[in-house]
PDB file of C-alpha atoms in Angstrom:
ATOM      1  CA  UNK M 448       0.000   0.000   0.000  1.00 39.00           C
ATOM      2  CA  UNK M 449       1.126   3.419  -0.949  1.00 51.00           C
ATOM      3  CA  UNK M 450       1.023   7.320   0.196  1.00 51.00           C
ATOM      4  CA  UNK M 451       2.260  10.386  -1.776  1.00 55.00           C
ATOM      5  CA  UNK M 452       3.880  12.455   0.388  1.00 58.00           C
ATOM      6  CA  UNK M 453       3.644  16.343   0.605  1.00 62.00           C
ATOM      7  CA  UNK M 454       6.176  18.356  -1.425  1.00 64.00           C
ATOM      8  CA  UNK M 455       8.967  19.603   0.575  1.00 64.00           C
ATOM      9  CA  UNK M 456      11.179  22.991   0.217  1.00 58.00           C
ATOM     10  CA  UNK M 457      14.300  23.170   2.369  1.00 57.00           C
ATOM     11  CA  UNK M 458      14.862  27.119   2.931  1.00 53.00           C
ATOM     12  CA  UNK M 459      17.444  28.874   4.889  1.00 51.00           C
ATOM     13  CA  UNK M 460      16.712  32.229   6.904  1.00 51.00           C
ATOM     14  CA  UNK M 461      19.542  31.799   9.268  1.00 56.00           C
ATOM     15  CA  UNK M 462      20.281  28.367   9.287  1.00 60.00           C
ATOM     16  CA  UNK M 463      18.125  25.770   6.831  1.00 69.00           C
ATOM     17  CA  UNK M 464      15.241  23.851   7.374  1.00 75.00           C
ATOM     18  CA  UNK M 465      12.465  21.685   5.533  1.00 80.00           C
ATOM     19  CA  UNK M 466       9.433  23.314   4.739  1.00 81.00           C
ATOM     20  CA  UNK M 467       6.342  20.998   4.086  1.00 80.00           C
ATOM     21  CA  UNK M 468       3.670  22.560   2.188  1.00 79.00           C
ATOM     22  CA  UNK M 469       0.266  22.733   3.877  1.00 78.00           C
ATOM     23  CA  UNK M 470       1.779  21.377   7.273  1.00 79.00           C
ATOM     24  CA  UNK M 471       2.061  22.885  10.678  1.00 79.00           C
ATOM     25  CA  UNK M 472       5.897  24.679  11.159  1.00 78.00           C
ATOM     26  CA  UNK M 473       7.581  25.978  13.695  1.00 78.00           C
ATOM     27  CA  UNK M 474       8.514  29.674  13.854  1.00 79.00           C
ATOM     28  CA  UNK M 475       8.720  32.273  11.551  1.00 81.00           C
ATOM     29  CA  UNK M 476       7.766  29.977   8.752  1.00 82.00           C
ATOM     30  CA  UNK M 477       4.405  29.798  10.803  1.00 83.00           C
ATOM     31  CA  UNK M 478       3.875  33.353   9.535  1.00 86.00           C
ATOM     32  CA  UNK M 479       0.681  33.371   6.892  1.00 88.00           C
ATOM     33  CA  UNK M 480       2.430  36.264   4.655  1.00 90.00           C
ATOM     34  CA  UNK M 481       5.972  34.806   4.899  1.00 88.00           C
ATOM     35  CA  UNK M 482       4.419  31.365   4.017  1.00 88.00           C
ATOM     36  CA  UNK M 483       2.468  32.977   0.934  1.00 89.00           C
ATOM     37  CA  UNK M 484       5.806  34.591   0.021  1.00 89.00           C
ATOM     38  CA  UNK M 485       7.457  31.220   0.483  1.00 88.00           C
ATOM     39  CA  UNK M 486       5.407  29.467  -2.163  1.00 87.00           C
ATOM     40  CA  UNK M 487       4.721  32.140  -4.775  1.00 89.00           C
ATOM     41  CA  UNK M 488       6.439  31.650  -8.378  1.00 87.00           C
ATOM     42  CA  UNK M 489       8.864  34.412  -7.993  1.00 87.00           C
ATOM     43  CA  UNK M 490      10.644  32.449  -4.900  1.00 86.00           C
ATOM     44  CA  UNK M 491       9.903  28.748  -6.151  1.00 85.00           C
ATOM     45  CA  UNK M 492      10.620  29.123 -10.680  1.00 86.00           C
ATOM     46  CA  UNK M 493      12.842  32.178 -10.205  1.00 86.00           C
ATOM     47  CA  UNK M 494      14.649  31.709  -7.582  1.00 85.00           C
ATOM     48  CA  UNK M 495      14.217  35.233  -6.020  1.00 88.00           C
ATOM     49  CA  UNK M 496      14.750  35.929  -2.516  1.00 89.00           C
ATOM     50  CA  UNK M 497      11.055  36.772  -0.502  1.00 89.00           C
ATOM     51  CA  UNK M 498      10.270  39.774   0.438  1.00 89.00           C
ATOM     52  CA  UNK M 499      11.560  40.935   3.848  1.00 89.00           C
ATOM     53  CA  UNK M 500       8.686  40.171   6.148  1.00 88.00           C
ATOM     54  CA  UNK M 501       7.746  41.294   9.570  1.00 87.00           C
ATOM     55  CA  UNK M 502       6.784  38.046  11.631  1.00 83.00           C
ATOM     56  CA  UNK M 503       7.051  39.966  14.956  1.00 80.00           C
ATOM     57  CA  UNK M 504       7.541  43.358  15.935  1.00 78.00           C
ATOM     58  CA  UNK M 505      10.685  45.007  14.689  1.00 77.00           C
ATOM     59  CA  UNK M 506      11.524  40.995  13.363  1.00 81.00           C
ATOM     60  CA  UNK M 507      11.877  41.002   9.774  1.00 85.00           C
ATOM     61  CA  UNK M 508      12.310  37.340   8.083  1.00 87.00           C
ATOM     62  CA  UNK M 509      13.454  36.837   3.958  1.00 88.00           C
ATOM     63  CA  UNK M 510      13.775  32.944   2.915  1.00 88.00           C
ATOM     64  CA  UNK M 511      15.204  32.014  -0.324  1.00 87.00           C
ATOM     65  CA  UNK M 512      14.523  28.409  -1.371  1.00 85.00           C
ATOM     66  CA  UNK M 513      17.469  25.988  -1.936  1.00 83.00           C
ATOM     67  CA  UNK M 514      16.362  22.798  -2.366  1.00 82.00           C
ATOM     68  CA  UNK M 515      13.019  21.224  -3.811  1.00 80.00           C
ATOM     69  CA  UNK M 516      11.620  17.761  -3.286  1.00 77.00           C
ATOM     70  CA  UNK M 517       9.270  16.897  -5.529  1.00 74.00           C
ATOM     71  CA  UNK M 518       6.205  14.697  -4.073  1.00 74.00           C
ATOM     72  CA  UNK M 519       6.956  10.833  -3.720  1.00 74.00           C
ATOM     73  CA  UNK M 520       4.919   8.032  -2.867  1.00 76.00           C
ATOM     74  CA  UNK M 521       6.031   6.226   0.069  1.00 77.00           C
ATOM     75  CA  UNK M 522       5.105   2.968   1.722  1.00 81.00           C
ATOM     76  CA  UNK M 523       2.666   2.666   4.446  1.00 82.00           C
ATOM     77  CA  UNK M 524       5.239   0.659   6.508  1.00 85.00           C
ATOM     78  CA  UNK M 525       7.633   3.746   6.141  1.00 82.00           C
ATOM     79  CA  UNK M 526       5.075   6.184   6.993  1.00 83.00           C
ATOM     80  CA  UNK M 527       3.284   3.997   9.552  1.00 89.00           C
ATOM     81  CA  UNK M 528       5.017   5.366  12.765  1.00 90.00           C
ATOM     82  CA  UNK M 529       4.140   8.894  12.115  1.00 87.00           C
ATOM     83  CA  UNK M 530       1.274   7.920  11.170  1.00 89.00           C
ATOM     84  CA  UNK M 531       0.558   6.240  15.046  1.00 92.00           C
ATOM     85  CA  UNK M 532       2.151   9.774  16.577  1.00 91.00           C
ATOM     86  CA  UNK M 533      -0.330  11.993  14.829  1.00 90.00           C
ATOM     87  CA  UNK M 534      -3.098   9.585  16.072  1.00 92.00           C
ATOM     88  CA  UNK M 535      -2.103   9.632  19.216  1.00 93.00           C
ATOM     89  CA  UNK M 536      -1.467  13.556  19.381  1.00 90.00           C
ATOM     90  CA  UNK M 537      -5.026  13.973  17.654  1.00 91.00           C
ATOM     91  CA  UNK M 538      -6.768  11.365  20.667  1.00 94.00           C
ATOM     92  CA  UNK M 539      -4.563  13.316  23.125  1.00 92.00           C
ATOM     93  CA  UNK M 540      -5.827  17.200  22.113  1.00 92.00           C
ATOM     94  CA  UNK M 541      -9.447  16.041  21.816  1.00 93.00           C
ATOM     95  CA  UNK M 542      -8.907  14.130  25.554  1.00 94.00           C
ATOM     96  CA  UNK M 543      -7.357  17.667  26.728  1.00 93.00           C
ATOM     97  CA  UNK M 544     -10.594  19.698  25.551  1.00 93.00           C
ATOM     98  CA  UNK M 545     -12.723  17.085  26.711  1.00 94.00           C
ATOM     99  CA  UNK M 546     -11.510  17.447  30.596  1.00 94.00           C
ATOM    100  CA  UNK M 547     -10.865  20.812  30.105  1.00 93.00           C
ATOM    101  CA  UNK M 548     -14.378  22.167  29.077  1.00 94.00           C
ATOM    102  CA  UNK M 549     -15.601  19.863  31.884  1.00 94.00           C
ATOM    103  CA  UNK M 550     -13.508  21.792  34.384  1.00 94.00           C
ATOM    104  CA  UNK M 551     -14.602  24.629  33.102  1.00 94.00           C
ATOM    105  CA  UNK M 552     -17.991  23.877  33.482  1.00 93.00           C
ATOM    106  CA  UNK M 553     -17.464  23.312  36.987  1.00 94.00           C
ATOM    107  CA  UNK M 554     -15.470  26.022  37.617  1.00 94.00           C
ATOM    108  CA  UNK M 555     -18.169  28.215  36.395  1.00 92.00           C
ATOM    109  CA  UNK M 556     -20.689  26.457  38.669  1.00 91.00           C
ATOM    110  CA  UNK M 557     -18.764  27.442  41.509  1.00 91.00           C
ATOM    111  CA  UNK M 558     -17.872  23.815  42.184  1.00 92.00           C
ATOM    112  CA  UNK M 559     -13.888  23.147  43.297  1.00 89.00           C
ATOM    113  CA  UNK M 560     -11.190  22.099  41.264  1.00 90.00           C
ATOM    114  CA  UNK M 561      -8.059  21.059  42.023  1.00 89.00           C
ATOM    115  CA  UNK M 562      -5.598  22.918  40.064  1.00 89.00           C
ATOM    116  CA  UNK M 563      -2.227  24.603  40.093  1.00 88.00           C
ATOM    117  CA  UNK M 564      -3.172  28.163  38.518  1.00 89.00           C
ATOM    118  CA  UNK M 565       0.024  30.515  37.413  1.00 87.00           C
ATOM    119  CA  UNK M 566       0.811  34.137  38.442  1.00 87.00           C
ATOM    120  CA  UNK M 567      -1.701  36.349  38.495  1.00 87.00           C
ATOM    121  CA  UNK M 568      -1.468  39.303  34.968  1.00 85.00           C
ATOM    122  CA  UNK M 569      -2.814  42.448  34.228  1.00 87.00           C
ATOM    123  CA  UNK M 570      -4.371  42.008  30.653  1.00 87.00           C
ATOM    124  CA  UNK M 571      -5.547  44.671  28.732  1.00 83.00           C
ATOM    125  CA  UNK M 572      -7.836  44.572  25.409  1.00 76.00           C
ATOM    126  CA  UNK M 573      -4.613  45.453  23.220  1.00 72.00           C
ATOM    127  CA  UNK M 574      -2.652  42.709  24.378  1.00 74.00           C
ATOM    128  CA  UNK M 575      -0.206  41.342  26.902  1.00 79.00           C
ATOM    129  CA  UNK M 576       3.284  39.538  26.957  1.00 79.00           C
ATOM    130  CA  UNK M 577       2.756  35.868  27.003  1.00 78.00           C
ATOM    131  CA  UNK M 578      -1.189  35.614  25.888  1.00 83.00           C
ATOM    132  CA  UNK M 579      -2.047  34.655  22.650  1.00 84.00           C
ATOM    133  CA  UNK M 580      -4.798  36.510  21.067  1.00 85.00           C
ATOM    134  CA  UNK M 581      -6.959  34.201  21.280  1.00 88.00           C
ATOM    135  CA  UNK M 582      -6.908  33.457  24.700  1.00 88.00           C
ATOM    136  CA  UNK M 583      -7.275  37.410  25.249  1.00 88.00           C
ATOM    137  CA  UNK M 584     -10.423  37.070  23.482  1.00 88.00           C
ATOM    138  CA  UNK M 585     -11.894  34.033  25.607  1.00 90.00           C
ATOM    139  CA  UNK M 586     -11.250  36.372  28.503  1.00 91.00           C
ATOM    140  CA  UNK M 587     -12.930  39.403  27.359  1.00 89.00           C
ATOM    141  CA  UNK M 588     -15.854  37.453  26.231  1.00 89.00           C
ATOM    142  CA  UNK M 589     -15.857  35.767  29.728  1.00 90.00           C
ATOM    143  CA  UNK M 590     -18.985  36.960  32.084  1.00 89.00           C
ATOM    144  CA  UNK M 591     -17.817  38.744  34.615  1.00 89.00           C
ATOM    145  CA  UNK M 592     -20.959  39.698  36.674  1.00 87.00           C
ATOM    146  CA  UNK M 593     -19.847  36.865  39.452  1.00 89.00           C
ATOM    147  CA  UNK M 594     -15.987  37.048  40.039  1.00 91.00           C
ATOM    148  CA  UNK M 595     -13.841  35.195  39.987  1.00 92.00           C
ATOM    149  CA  UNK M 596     -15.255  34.126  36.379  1.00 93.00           C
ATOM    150  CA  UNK M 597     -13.247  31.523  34.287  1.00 94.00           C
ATOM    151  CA  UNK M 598     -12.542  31.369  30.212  1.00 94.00           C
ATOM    152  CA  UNK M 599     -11.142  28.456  28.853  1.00 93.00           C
ATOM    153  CA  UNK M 600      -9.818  27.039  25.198  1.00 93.00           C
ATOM    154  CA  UNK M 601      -7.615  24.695  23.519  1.00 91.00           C
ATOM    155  CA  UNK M 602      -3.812  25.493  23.807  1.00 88.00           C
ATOM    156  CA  UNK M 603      -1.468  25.246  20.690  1.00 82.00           C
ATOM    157  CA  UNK M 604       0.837  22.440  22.369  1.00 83.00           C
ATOM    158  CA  UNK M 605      -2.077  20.131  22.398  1.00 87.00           C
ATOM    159  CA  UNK M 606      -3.570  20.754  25.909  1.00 91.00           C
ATOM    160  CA  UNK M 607      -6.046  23.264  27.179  1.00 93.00           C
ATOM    161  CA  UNK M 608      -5.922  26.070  28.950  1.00 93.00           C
ATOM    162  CA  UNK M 609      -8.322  27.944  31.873  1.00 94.00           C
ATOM    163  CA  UNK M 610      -7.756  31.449  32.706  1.00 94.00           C
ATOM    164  CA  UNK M 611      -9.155  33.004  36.156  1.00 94.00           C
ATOM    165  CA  UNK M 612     -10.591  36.162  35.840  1.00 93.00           C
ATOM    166  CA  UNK M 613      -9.939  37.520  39.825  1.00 92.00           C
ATOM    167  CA  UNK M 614     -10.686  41.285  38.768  1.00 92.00           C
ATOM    168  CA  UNK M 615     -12.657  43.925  36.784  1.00 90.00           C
ATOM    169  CA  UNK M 616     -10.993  47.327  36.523  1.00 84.00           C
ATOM    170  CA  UNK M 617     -12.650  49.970  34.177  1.00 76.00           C
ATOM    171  CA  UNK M 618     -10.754  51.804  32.141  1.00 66.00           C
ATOM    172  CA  UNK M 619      -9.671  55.242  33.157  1.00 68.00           C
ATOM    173  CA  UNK M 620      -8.448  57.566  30.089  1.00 63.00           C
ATOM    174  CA  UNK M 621      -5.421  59.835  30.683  1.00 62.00           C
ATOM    175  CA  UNK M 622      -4.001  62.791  28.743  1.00 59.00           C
ATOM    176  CA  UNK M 623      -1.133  59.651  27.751  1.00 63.00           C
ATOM    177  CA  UNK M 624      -3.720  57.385  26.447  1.00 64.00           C
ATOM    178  CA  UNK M 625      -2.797  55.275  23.945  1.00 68.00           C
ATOM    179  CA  UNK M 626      -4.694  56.205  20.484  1.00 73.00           C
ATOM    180  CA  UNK M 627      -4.963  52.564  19.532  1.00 72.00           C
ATOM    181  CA  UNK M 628      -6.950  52.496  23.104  1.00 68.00           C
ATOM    182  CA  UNK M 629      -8.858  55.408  22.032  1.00 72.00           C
ATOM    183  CA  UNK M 630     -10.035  54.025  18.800  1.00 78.00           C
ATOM    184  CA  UNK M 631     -11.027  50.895  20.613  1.00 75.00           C
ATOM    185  CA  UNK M 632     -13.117  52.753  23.260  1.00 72.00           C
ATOM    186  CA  UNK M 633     -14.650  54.952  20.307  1.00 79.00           C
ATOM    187  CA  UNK M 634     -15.776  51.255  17.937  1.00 83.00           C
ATOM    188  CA  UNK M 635     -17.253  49.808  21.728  1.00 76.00           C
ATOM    189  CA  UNK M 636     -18.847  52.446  22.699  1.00 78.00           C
ATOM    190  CA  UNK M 637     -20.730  52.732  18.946  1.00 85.00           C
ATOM    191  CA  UNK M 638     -21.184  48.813  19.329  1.00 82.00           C
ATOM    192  CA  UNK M 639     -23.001  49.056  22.787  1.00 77.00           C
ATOM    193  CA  UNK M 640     -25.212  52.040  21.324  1.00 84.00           C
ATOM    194  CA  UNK M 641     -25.822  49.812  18.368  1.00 85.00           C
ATOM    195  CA  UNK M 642     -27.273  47.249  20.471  1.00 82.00           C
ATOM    196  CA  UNK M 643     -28.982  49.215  23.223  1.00 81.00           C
ATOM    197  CA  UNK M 644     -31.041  50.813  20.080  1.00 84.00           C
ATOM    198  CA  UNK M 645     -31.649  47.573  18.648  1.00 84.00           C
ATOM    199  CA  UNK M 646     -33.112  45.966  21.694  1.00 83.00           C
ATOM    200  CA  UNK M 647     -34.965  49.292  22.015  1.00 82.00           C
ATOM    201  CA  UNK M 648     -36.410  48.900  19.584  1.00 82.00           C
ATOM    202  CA  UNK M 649     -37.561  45.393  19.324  1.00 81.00           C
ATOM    203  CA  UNK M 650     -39.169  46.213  22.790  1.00 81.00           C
ATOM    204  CA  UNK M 651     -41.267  48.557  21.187  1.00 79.00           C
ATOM    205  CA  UNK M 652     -42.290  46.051  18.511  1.00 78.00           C
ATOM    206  CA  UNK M 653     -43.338  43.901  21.205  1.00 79.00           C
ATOM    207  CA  UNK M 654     -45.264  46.796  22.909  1.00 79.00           C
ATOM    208  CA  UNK M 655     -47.000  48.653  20.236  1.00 76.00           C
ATOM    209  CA  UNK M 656     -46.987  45.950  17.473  1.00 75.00           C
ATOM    210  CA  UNK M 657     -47.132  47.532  14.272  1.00 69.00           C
ATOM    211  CA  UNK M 658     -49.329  47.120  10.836  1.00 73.00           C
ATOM    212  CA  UNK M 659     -48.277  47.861   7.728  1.00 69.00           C
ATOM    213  CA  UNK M 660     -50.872  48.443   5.246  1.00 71.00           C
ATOM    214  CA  UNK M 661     -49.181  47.360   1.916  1.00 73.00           C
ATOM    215  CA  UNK M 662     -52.002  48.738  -0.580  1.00 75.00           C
ATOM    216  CA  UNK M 663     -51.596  52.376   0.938  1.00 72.00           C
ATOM    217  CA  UNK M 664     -47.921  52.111   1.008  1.00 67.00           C
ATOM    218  CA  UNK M 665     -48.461  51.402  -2.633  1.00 74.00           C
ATOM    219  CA  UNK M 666     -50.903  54.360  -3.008  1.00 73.00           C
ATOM    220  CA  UNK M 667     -48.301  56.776  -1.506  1.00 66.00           C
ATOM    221  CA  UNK M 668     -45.428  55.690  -3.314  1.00 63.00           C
ATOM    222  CA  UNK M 669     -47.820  56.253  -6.525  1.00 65.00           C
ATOM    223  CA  UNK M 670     -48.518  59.777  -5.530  1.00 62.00           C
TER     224      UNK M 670
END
């Protein structure tokens, strides 16, 4: 029995490494733009060195490809023991969310769990050292009315991660405020008044339900 395997670039940015296209990779070449860069014709037919790209701040990253490996069909007794390690990394992950969302669920029950949790952070909409965005927004969408309030989500090594939420400190602008942090407040403040009006007004709906007579509307329109 045979498998094709994926076709594989070795690159070099500061030392070389194997690039396989389509798979997971380890950093930069995790990087969607440098990836697209990676695999456009200008790098792959002509040769070309990518364009310098910025996988982190003030981190620019330019591949050049030196070695392509066409796709090759390989045995399944070659490819077998991978094979069993992805399985067992896939079973693993799903295991992890499983007994994490039940934690979770407990957790926000109020129910006790026995867990180690790490140093408490100050997090703040725009970001903080060490959280992944996506974990900042599980937080933020986390409800706080009851503290402390728990968020909770799948971890990129495989396991799961739950975040305590142990306090709620409103925002106070300064004279030094940040204008990213400005723009935010401006686009949630216009959100909130978005939905305020829109519940408004289906409470009025609900209250004085309305009629519309379609043959007048007609009439009107043909005035």
């Amino acid at each position: 029995s045979l498998k094709p395997s994926a076709e594989k670039f070795k690159l070099a940015v500061h030392t070389s490494a194997w690039l396989v296209k389509g798979a997971p990779a380890a950093p930069p070449f995790n990087n969607p733009k440098l990836v697209a860069a990676i695999f456009a014709d200008d790098a792959i037919k002509n040769k070309r060195n990518t364009e310098a790209v910025e996988v982190a701040p003030k981190v620019l990253v330019a591949a050049h490809l030196l070695e392509r490996q066409a796709p090759e069909l390989r045995s399944l007794e070659s490819v077998r023991k991978e094979i069993e390690e992805q399985l067992k990394r896939e079973e693993a992950t799903r295991m992890a969310a499983v007994q994490g969302e039940a934690m979770l669920a407990r957790l926000t029950k109020g129910e006790a769990v026995d867990l180690s949790w790490g140093p408490v952070h100050a997090v703040t909409r725009l970001g903080a050292p060490g959280v992944a965005p996506d974990a900042l927004r599980a937080v933020f969408k986390a409800d706080v009315a009851t503290l402390p309030a728990y968020a909770g989500l799948p971890s990129p090594d495989g396991g799961y991660s739950i975040y305590r939420i142990v306090k709620v400190q409103p925002f106070v602008a300064g004279a030094s405020e940040d204008p990213r942090g400005q723009m935010l407040r401006q686009q949630y403040a216009r959100v909130l008044a978005e939905e305020d009006f829109d519940a408004w007004m289906k409470a009025l709906r609900l209250r004085y339900p309305v009629e519309i007579n379609q043959k007048a509307l007609e009439t009107a329109k043909g005035q």
